[in-house]
Amino acid sequence: MKMLFKQRFFSWFDSYDIYGEDESVLYTVKGKMAWGHCLEVYNAKEEHIATLKEEVFTWMPRFRIYLGDHYVGDIKKEFTFFKPSFSLDYKGWEVTGDFFDWDYEITESGSAIAWVSKQLFNFTDTYTIEVAQPENALMCLMIVLAIDAAKCSGNNA
């Protein structure tokens, strides 16, 4: 399953549309006014299905992931000197790759769950997310949102 993650050009808060291969809107992401990033995800029927909340007063960016109203895990940026690194607390999944070039993958026990790449030369953030199993699409989207928010915050190391 392939998704195209595209930030809206004119938006006061973070706002994204997530398209499927047939160019239909799969998800809509809306930023809310809050301390730190707070992103809500809605399905094509405009039902709230997930939330990403940045924890404030942390040294490195850290995000809590909620599917519905249930906390399922978090992702945080690790302190490193030369290469960005993220740790993920969800079902043993890991995030690896080249964050400088915005290309990375999400894996479980060494097997790829999703591949993420940023499209360059666009006016807004645009990513391609290829997910091996469609049931993992929402969680993979949440991880990409968190990494994008961490990279765009003032805490980039």
Tab-separated table of N, CA and C in Angstrom:
chain	number	residue	atom	x	y	z
A	1	MET	N	0.844	-1.172	0.000
A	1	MET	CA	0.000	0.000	0.000
A	1	MET	C	0.892	1.238	0.000
A	2	LYS	N	0.582	2.167	-0.861
A	2	LYS	CA	1.363	3.397	-0.961
A	2	LYS	C	0.491	4.579	-0.554
A	3	MET	N	1.084	5.493	0.236
A	3	MET	CA	0.392	6.709	0.649
A	3	MET	C	1.263	7.913	0.292
A	4	LEU	N	0.621	9.004	-0.052
A	4	LEU	CA	1.304	10.260	-0.296
A	4	LEU	C	0.886	11.219	0.804
A	5	PHE	N	1.853	11.707	1.553
A	5	PHE	CA	1.656	12.588	2.709
A	5	PHE	C	2.014	13.983	2.224
A	6	LYS	N	1.052	14.876	2.175
A	6	LYS	CA	1.299	16.206	1.630
A	6	LYS	C	0.774	17.295	2.556
A	7	GLN	N	1.672	18.190	2.977
A	7	GLN	CA	1.284	19.299	3.844
A	7	GLN	C	0.521	20.331	3.014
A	8	ARG	N	-0.508	20.902	3.610
A	8	ARG	CA	-1.266	21.955	2.927
A	8	ARG	C	-0.421	23.220	2.875
A	9	PHE	N	-0.529	23.947	1.776
A	9	PHE	CA	0.302	25.131	1.558
A	9	PHE	C	-0.083	26.284	2.475
A	10	PHE	N	-1.355	26.628	2.552
A	10	PHE	CA	-1.798	27.717	3.414
A	10	PHE	C	-2.528	27.134	4.610
A	11	SER	N	-1.855	27.123	5.749
A	11	SER	CA	-2.447	26.567	6.957
A	11	SER	C	-1.817	27.241	8.164
A	12	TRP	N	-2.648	27.695	9.091
A	12	TRP	CA	-2.148	28.340	10.296
A	12	TRP	C	-1.413	27.342	11.179
A	13	PHE	N	-2.002	26.151	11.365
A	13	PHE	CA	-1.376	25.071	12.126
A	13	PHE	C	-0.965	23.978	11.146
A	14	ASP	N	-0.199	22.998	11.624
A	14	ASP	CA	0.147	21.870	10.772
A	14	ASP	C	-1.127	21.244	10.236
A	15	SER	N	-1.172	21.014	8.945
A	15	SER	CA	-2.344	20.407	8.331
A	15	SER	C	-1.878	19.614	7.118
A	16	TYR	N	-2.310	18.377	7.038
A	16	TYR	CA	-1.855	17.485	5.984
A	16	TYR	C	-3.021	16.697	5.409
A	17	ASP	N	-2.874	16.336	4.163
A	17	ASP	CA	-3.782	15.380	3.541
A	17	ASP	C	-2.948	14.164	3.171
A	18	ILE	N	-3.511	12.987	3.426
A	18	ILE	CA	-2.823	11.743	3.116
A	18	ILE	C	-3.645	11.045	2.036
A	19	TYR	N	-3.013	10.828	0.890
A	19	TYR	CA	-3.701	10.269	-0.268
A	19	TYR	C	-3.288	8.816	-0.492
A	20	GLY	N	-4.217	8.039	-1.028
A	20	GLY	CA	-3.929	6.672	-1.441
A	20	GLY	C	-3.420	6.652	-2.868
A	21	GLU	N	-3.139	5.457	-3.366
A	21	GLU	CA	-2.624	5.315	-4.726
A	21	GLU	C	-3.615	5.811	-5.770
A	22	ASP	N	-4.904	5.744	-5.458
A	22	ASP	CA	-5.929	6.215	-6.398
A	22	ASP	C	-6.220	7.702	-6.240
A	23	GLU	N	-5.381	8.404	-5.461
A	23	GLU	CA	-5.475	9.839	-5.202
A	23	GLU	C	-6.677	10.250	-4.356
A	24	SER	N	-7.341	9.283	-3.721
A	24	SER	CA	-8.418	9.623	-2.794
A	24	SER	C	-7.808	9.952	-1.432
A	25	VAL	N	-8.492	10.789	-0.669
A	25	VAL	CA	-7.999	11.163	0.657
A	25	VAL	C	-8.277	10.012	1.621
A	26	LEU	N	-7.209	9.455	2.196
A	26	LEU	CA	-7.334	8.383	3.186
A	26	LEU	C	-7.471	8.959	4.590
A	27	TYR	N	-6.647	9.975	4.885
A	27	TYR	CA	-6.610	10.595	6.202
A	27	TYR	C	-6.432	12.095	6.040
A	28	THR	N	-6.910	12.823	7.033
A	28	THR	CA	-6.656	14.255	7.138
A	28	THR	C	-6.047	14.490	8.513
A	29	VAL	N	-4.994	15.270	8.554
A	29	VAL	CA	-4.302	15.573	9.803
A	29	VAL	C	-4.479	17.058	10.083
A	30	LYS	N	-4.940	17.359	11.290
A	30	LYS	CA	-5.179	18.750	11.673
A	30	LYS	C	-4.410	19.069	12.944
A	31	GLY	N	-3.650	20.152	12.893
A	31	GLY	CA	-2.945	20.615	14.074
A	31	GLY	C	-3.881	21.372	14.985
A	32	LYS	N	-3.671	21.209	16.287
A	32	LYS	CA	-4.468	21.924	17.284
A	32	LYS	C	-3.558	22.864	18.055
A	33	MET	N	-4.153	23.929	18.553
A	33	MET	CA	-3.400	24.854	19.383
A	33	MET	C	-3.107	24.176	20.720
A	34	ALA	N	-1.832	24.064	21.054
A	34	ALA	CA	-1.424	23.377	22.278
A	34	ALA	C	0.039	23.717	22.554
A	35	TRP	N	0.487	23.389	23.759
A	35	TRP	CA	1.910	23.466	24.054
A	35	TRP	C	2.563	22.324	23.308
A	36	GLY	N	3.476	22.603	22.412
A	36	GLY	CA	4.082	21.569	21.591
A	36	GLY	C	3.142	21.189	20.460
A	37	HIS	N	3.584	20.269	19.643
A	37	HIS	CA	2.751	19.798	18.538
A	37	HIS	C	1.618	18.925	19.064
A	38	CYS	N	0.431	19.112	18.528
A	38	CYS	CA	-0.702	18.234	18.798
A	38	CYS	C	-1.427	18.052	17.474
A	39	LEU	N	-1.355	16.844	16.946
A	39	LEU	CA	-1.941	16.550	15.646
A	39	LEU	C	-3.034	15.508	15.805
A	40	GLU	N	-4.192	15.791	15.230
A	40	GLU	CA	-5.300	14.835	15.245
A	40	GLU	C	-5.478	14.280	13.844
A	41	VAL	N	-5.730	12.981	13.770
A	41	VAL	CA	-5.897	12.304	12.483
A	41	VAL	C	-7.352	11.886	12.344
A	42	TYR	N	-7.890	12.155	11.157
A	42	TYR	CA	-9.278	11.813	10.832
A	42	TYR	C	-9.289	10.908	9.616
A	43	ASN	N	-10.234	9.964	9.588
A	43	ASN	CA	-10.357	9.085	8.430
A	43	ASN	C	-11.131	9.803	7.326
A	44	ALA	N	-11.392	9.113	6.219
A	44	ALA	CA	-12.081	9.713	5.074
A	44	ALA	C	-13.506	10.147	5.412
A	45	LYS	N	-14.093	9.560	6.452
A	45	LYS	CA	-15.445	9.942	6.894
A	45	LYS	C	-15.408	11.090	7.903
A	46	GLU	N	-14.218	11.656	8.098
A	46	GLU	CA	-13.974	12.757	9.041
A	46	GLU	C	-14.225	12.364	10.493
A	47	GLU	N	-13.969	11.089	10.825
A	47	GLU	CA	-14.054	10.601	12.205
A	47	GLU	C	-12.656	10.649	12.812
A	48	HIS	N	-12.550	11.169	14.036
A	48	HIS	CA	-11.264	11.232	14.729
A	48	HIS	C	-10.810	9.807	15.053
A	49	ILE	N	-9.581	9.461	14.624
A	49	ILE	CA	-9.107	8.093	14.842
A	49	ILE	C	-7.772	8.007	15.571
A	50	ALA	N	-7.015	9.114	15.642
A	50	ALA	CA	-5.704	9.054	16.299
A	50	ALA	C	-5.231	10.457	16.664
A	51	THR	N	-4.303	10.506	17.644
A	51	THR	CA	-3.732	11.776	18.085
A	51	THR	C	-2.246	11.590	18.372
A	52	LEU	N	-1.474	12.598	18.021
A	52	LEU	CA	-0.045	12.644	18.323
A	52	LEU	C	0.192	13.883	19.172
A	53	LYS	N	0.748	13.687	20.385
A	53	LYS	CA	0.982	14.810	21.300
A	53	LYS	C	2.450	14.875	21.678
A	54	GLU	N	3.025	16.061	21.490
A	54	GLU	CA	4.405	16.269	21.898
A	54	GLU	C	4.443	16.550	23.392
A	55	GLU	N	5.340	15.883	24.085
A	55	GLU	CA	5.532	16.171	25.497
A	55	GLU	C	6.400	17.422	25.585
A	56	VAL	N	5.995	18.327	26.424
A	56	VAL	CA	6.764	19.557	26.580
A	56	VAL	C	7.696	19.413	27.778
A	57	PHE	N	8.635	20.304	27.867
A	57	PHE	CA	9.630	20.312	28.933
A	57	PHE	C	10.495	19.052	28.935
A	58	THR	N	10.795	18.541	27.746
A	58	THR	CA	11.746	17.439	27.606
A	58	THR	C	12.955	17.980	26.857
A	59	TRP	N	14.085	17.386	27.107
A	59	TRP	CA	15.307	17.870	26.492
A	59	TRP	C	15.299	17.623	24.993
A	60	MET	N	14.877	16.440	24.577
A	60	MET	CA	14.776	16.086	23.159
A	60	MET	C	13.294	15.852	22.846
A	61	PRO	N	12.880	16.090	21.598
A	61	PRO	CA	11.466	15.905	21.256
A	61	PRO	C	10.976	14.480	21.549
A	62	ARG	N	9.784	14.401	22.146
A	62	ARG	CA	9.171	13.114	22.487
A	62	ARG	C	7.671	13.239	22.217
A	63	PHE	N	7.114	12.231	21.567
A	63	PHE	CA	5.714	12.266	21.169
A	63	PHE	C	4.986	11.028	21.665
A	64	ARG	N	3.789	11.239	22.190
A	64	ARG	CA	2.919	10.149	22.637
A	64	ARG	C	1.911	9.876	21.530
A	65	ILE	N	1.686	8.611	21.254
A	65	ILE	CA	0.800	8.199	20.164
A	65	ILE	C	-0.454	7.570	20.753
A	66	TYR	N	-1.602	8.070	20.306
A	66	TYR	CA	-2.900	7.556	20.735
A	66	TYR	C	-3.671	7.088	19.508
A	67	LEU	N	-4.163	5.864	19.543
A	67	LEU	CA	-5.093	5.382	18.529
A	67	LEU	C	-6.456	5.421	19.181
A	68	GLY	N	-7.353	6.227	18.632
A	68	GLY	CA	-8.591	6.532	19.346
A	68	GLY	C	-8.204	7.313	20.579
A	69	ASP	N	-8.675	6.897	21.728
A	69	ASP	CA	-8.313	7.547	22.986
A	69	ASP	C	-7.299	6.735	23.781
A	70	HIS	N	-6.762	5.680	23.179
A	70	HIS	CA	-5.879	4.756	23.889
A	70	HIS	C	-4.416	5.015	23.550
A	71	TYR	N	-3.615	5.240	24.589
A	71	TYR	CA	-2.177	5.403	24.423
A	71	TYR	C	-1.597	4.075	23.954
A	72	VAL	N	-0.802	4.112	22.868
A	72	VAL	CA	-0.224	2.867	22.348
A	72	VAL	C	1.294	2.861	22.343
A	73	GLY	N	1.927	4.025	22.480
A	73	GLY	CA	3.383	4.048	22.478
A	73	GLY	C	3.912	5.446	22.280
A	74	ASP	N	5.232	5.544	22.154
A	74	ASP	CA	5.818	6.854	21.908
A	74	ASP	C	7.056	6.732	21.043
A	75	ILE	N	7.455	7.882	20.543
A	75	ILE	CA	8.672	7.977	19.747
A	75	ILE	C	9.424	9.194	20.244
A	76	LYS	N	10.735	9.055	20.366
A	76	LYS	CA	11.523	10.206	20.826
A	76	LYS	C	12.821	10.290	20.048
A	77	LYS	N	13.275	11.510	19.943
A	77	LYS	CA	14.549	11.760	19.291
A	77	LYS	C	15.641	11.532	20.311
A	78	GLU	N	16.652	10.804	19.926
A	78	GLU	CA	17.775	10.506	20.813
A	78	GLU	C	18.881	11.535	20.607
A	79	PHE	N	19.646	11.779	21.666
A	79	PHE	CA	20.780	12.685	21.548
A	79	PHE	C	21.912	11.967	20.830
A	80	THR	N	22.360	12.537	19.733
A	80	THR	CA	23.515	12.047	18.995
A	80	THR	C	24.269	13.261	18.465
A	81	PHE	N	25.543	13.089	18.180
A	81	PHE	CA	26.333	14.209	17.699
A	81	PHE	C	26.258	14.398	16.190
A	82	PHE	N	26.223	13.311	15.434
A	82	PHE	CA	26.379	13.463	13.989
A	82	PHE	C	25.167	13.048	13.168
A	83	LYS	N	24.403	12.104	13.631
A	83	LYS	CA	23.329	11.559	12.816
A	83	LYS	C	22.061	11.448	13.657
A	84	PRO	N	20.949	12.042	13.209
A	84	PRO	CA	19.714	11.940	13.985
A	84	PRO	C	19.306	10.482	14.207
A	85	SER	N	18.738	10.234	15.363
A	85	SER	CA	18.298	8.890	15.719
A	85	SER	C	16.999	9.001	16.510
A	86	PHE	N	16.100	8.052	16.273
A	86	PHE	CA	14.813	8.032	16.959
A	86	PHE	C	14.595	6.658	17.571
A	87	SER	N	14.051	6.640	18.787
A	87	SER	CA	13.683	5.362	19.401
A	87	SER	C	12.166	5.296	19.460
A	88	LEU	N	11.658	4.102	19.264
A	88	LEU	CA	10.231	3.877	19.169
A	88	LEU	C	9.819	2.838	20.194
A	89	ASP	N	8.792	3.156	20.966
A	89	ASP	CA	8.258	2.221	21.947
A	89	ASP	C	6.885	1.766	21.466
A	90	TYR	N	6.894	0.748	20.588
A	90	TYR	CA	5.646	0.202	20.049
A	90	TYR	C	5.936	-1.169	19.436
A	91	LYS	N	5.455	-2.225	20.040
A	91	LYS	CA	5.508	-3.593	19.510
A	91	LYS	C	6.886	-4.044	19.035
A	92	GLY	N	7.939	-3.461	19.562
A	92	GLY	CA	9.279	-3.852	19.133
A	92	GLY	C	9.688	-3.279	17.783
A	93	TRP	N	8.924	-2.331	17.260
A	93	TRP	CA	9.262	-1.703	15.981
A	93	TRP	C	10.481	-0.806	16.161
A	94	GLU	N	11.221	-0.607	15.080
A	94	GLU	CA	12.383	0.280	15.070
A	94	GLU	C	12.315	1.196	13.863
A	95	VAL	N	12.983	2.328	13.963
A	95	VAL	CA	13.077	3.273	12.860
A	95	VAL	C	14.550	3.413	12.523
A	96	THR	N	14.910	3.111	11.282
A	96	THR	CA	16.308	3.179	10.868
A	96	THR	C	16.397	3.869	9.512
A	97	GLY	N	17.558	4.420	9.228
A	97	GLY	CA	17.753	5.019	7.911
A	97	GLY	C	18.540	6.292	7.965
A	98	ASP	N	18.453	7.036	6.893
A	98	ASP	CA	19.201	8.259	6.732
A	98	ASP	C	18.264	9.452	6.912
A	99	PHE	N	18.196	9.967	8.120
A	99	PHE	CA	17.289	11.069	8.418
A	99	PHE	C	17.768	12.389	7.814
A	100	PHE	N	19.074	12.504	7.513
A	100	PHE	CA	19.551	13.715	6.845
A	100	PHE	C	18.955	13.820	5.451
A	101	ASP	N	18.844	12.690	4.787
A	101	ASP	CA	18.260	12.671	3.448
A	101	ASP	C	16.766	12.375	3.481
A	102	TRP	N	16.192	12.240	4.681
A	102	TRP	CA	14.761	12.035	4.883
A	102	TRP	C	14.273	10.681	4.362
A	103	ASP	N	15.157	9.721	4.225
A	103	ASP	CA	14.766	8.380	3.791
A	103	ASP	C	15.018	7.413	4.938
A	104	TYR	N	13.978	6.675	5.321
A	104	TYR	CA	14.138	5.725	6.408
A	104	TYR	C	13.089	4.632	6.289
A	105	GLU	N	13.241	3.615	7.133
A	105	GLU	CA	12.249	2.546	7.139
A	105	GLU	C	11.871	2.188	8.565
A	106	ILE	N	10.698	1.619	8.677
A	106	ILE	CA	10.178	1.145	9.948
A	106	ILE	C	10.246	-0.366	9.871
A	107	THR	N	10.864	-0.992	10.876
A	107	THR	CA	11.064	-2.443	10.833
A	107	THR	C	10.596	-3.093	12.135
A	108	GLU	N	10.398	-4.393	12.030
A	108	GLU	CA	10.113	-5.224	13.196
A	108	GLU	C	10.950	-6.484	13.045
A	109	SER	N	11.842	-6.712	13.999
A	109	SER	CA	12.750	-7.868	13.965
A	109	SER	C	13.495	-7.956	12.630
A	110	GLY	N	13.896	-6.806	12.099
A	110	GLY	CA	14.662	-6.772	10.863
A	110	GLY	C	13.837	-6.802	9.588
A	111	SER	N	12.552	-7.066	9.686
A	111	SER	CA	11.685	-7.089	8.500
A	111	SER	C	11.031	-5.728	8.313
A	112	ALA	N	11.030	-5.245	7.084
A	112	ALA	CA	10.473	-3.924	6.798
A	112	ALA	C	8.956	-3.926	6.910
A	113	ILE	N	8.452	-2.915	7.617
A	113	ILE	CA	7.016	-2.679	7.742
A	113	ILE	C	6.622	-1.550	6.803
A	114	ALA	N	7.509	-0.530	6.684
A	114	ALA	CA	7.230	0.608	5.812
A	114	ALA	C	8.536	1.275	5.379
A	115	TRP	N	8.468	1.899	4.203
A	115	TRP	CA	9.568	2.674	3.655
A	115	TRP	C	9.069	4.097	3.464
A	116	VAL	N	9.873	5.063	3.896
A	116	VAL	CA	9.473	6.463	3.850
A	116	VAL	C	10.539	7.257	3.113
A	117	SER	N	10.099	8.123	2.197
A	117	SER	CA	11.047	9.005	1.528
A	117	SER	C	10.390	10.358	1.300
A	118	LYS	N	11.186	11.394	1.480
A	118	LYS	CA	10.692	12.758	1.280
A	118	LYS	C	10.943	13.145	-0.166
A	119	GLN	N	9.929	13.719	-0.781
A	119	GLN	CA	10.078	14.221	-2.144
A	119	GLN	C	10.645	15.625	-2.064
A	120	LEU	N	11.721	15.847	-2.748
A	120	LEU	CA	12.363	17.162	-2.733
A	120	LEU	C	11.749	18.063	-3.794
A	121	PHE	N	12.038	19.326	-3.696
A	121	PHE	CA	11.608	20.339	-4.662
A	121	PHE	C	10.091	20.522	-4.696
A	122	ASN	N	9.452	20.475	-3.526
A	122	ASN	CA	8.036	20.794	-3.388
A	122	ASN	C	7.922	21.999	-2.467
A	123	PHE	N	6.844	22.756	-2.609
A	123	PHE	CA	6.634	23.928	-1.756
A	123	PHE	C	6.325	23.534	-0.317
A	124	THR	N	5.749	22.357	-0.115
A	124	THR	CA	5.397	21.890	1.223
A	124	THR	C	6.010	20.519	1.450
A	125	ASP	N	6.021	20.069	2.722
A	125	ASP	CA	6.526	18.735	3.025
A	125	ASP	C	5.676	17.699	2.308
A	126	THR	N	6.337	16.829	1.555
A	126	THR	CA	5.648	15.780	0.813
A	126	THR	C	6.462	14.499	0.966
A	127	TYR	N	5.809	13.446	1.442
A	127	TYR	CA	6.461	12.162	1.648
A	127	TYR	C	5.706	11.064	0.917
A	128	THR	N	6.433	10.047	0.522
A	128	THR	CA	5.826	8.822	0.042
A	128	THR	C	6.047	7.785	1.140
A	129	ILE	N	4.971	7.138	1.532
A	129	ILE	CA	5.037	6.100	2.563
A	129	ILE	C	4.524	4.818	1.929
A	130	GLU	N	5.380	3.824	1.846
A	130	GLU	CA	4.968	2.531	1.307
A	130	GLU	C	4.891	1.546	2.469
A	131	VAL	N	3.702	0.985	2.680
A	131	VAL	CA	3.445	0.113	3.822
A	131	VAL	C	3.239	-1.312	3.319
A	132	ALA	N	3.945	-2.278	3.936
A	132	ALA	CA	3.838	-3.669	3.505
A	132	ALA	C	2.441	-4.249	3.771
A	133	GLN	N	1.865	-3.951	4.933
A	133	GLN	CA	0.540	-4.452	5.312
A	133	GLN	C	-0.387	-3.273	5.583
A	134	PRO	N	-1.519	-3.174	4.887
A	134	PRO	CA	-2.418	-2.021	5.069
A	134	PRO	C	-2.867	-1.786	6.511
A	135	GLU	N	-2.949	-2.831	7.327
A	135	GLU	CA	-3.374	-2.647	8.724
A	135	GLU	C	-2.357	-1.851	9.541
A	136	ASN	N	-1.139	-1.690	9.043
A	136	ASN	CA	-0.117	-0.897	9.738
A	136	ASN	C	-0.045	0.539	9.240
A	137	ALA	N	-0.873	0.913	8.288
A	137	ALA	CA	-0.785	2.232	7.653
A	137	ALA	C	-0.940	3.375	8.653
A	138	LEU	N	-1.934	3.314	9.512
A	138	LEU	CA	-2.173	4.407	10.448
A	138	LEU	C	-1.009	4.587	11.409
A	139	MET	N	-0.505	3.515	11.974
A	139	MET	CA	0.607	3.631	12.915
A	139	MET	C	1.855	4.140	12.207
A	140	CYS	N	2.101	3.691	10.993
A	140	CYS	CA	3.250	4.189	10.236
A	140	CYS	C	3.100	5.683	9.970
A	141	LEU	N	1.895	6.119	9.645
A	141	LEU	CA	1.645	7.543	9.451
A	141	LEU	C	1.955	8.320	10.723
A	142	MET	N	1.555	7.801	11.876
A	142	MET	CA	1.801	8.487	13.146
A	142	MET	C	3.307	8.654	13.387
A	143	ILE	N	4.084	7.654	13.038
A	143	ILE	CA	5.538	7.714	13.210
A	143	ILE	C	6.137	8.773	12.290
A	144	VAL	N	5.688	8.813	11.041
A	144	VAL	CA	6.185	9.813	10.095
A	144	VAL	C	5.823	11.226	10.564
A	145	LEU	N	4.613	11.396	11.057
A	145	LEU	CA	4.205	12.704	11.589
A	145	LEU	C	5.107	13.138	12.741
A	146	ALA	N	5.423	12.216	13.635
A	146	ALA	CA	6.269	12.537	14.786
A	146	ALA	C	7.680	12.921	14.345
A	147	ILE	N	8.248	12.175	13.425
A	147	ILE	CA	9.602	12.482	12.956
A	147	ILE	C	9.621	13.819	12.227
A	148	ASP	N	8.609	14.081	11.411
A	148	ASP	CA	8.530	15.364	10.717
A	148	ASP	C	8.422	16.510	11.724
A	149	ALA	N	7.583	16.353	12.732
A	149	ALA	CA	7.418	17.392	13.752
A	149	ALA	C	8.717	17.601	14.530
A	150	ALA	N	9.414	16.521	14.859
A	150	ALA	CA	10.678	16.639	15.602
A	150	ALA	C	11.729	17.353	14.768
A	151	LYS	N	11.774	17.054	13.484
A	151	LYS	CA	12.764	17.686	12.617
A	151	LYS	C	12.453	19.156	12.372
A	152	CYS	N	11.176	19.509	12.435
A	152	CYS	CA	10.782	20.895	12.179
A	152	CYS	C	10.806	21.751	13.438
A	153	SER	N	10.930	21.112	14.599
A	153	SER	CA	10.972	21.883	15.842
A	153	SER	C	12.376	22.489	16.005
A	154	GLY	N	12.525	23.344	16.969
A	154	GLY	CA	13.814	23.997	17.199
A	154	GLY	C	14.822	23.103	17.888
A	155	ASN	N	14.479	21.831	18.151
A	155	ASN	CA	15.364	20.942	18.910
A	155	ASN	C	16.193	20.037	18.029
A	156	ASN	N	16.396	20.374	16.780
A	156	ASN	CA	17.147	19.485	15.890
A	156	ASN	C	18.599	19.413	16.335
A	157	ALA	N	19.090	18.199	16.436
A	157	ALA	CA	20.489	18.008	16.824
A	157	ALA	C	21.274	17.472	15.656
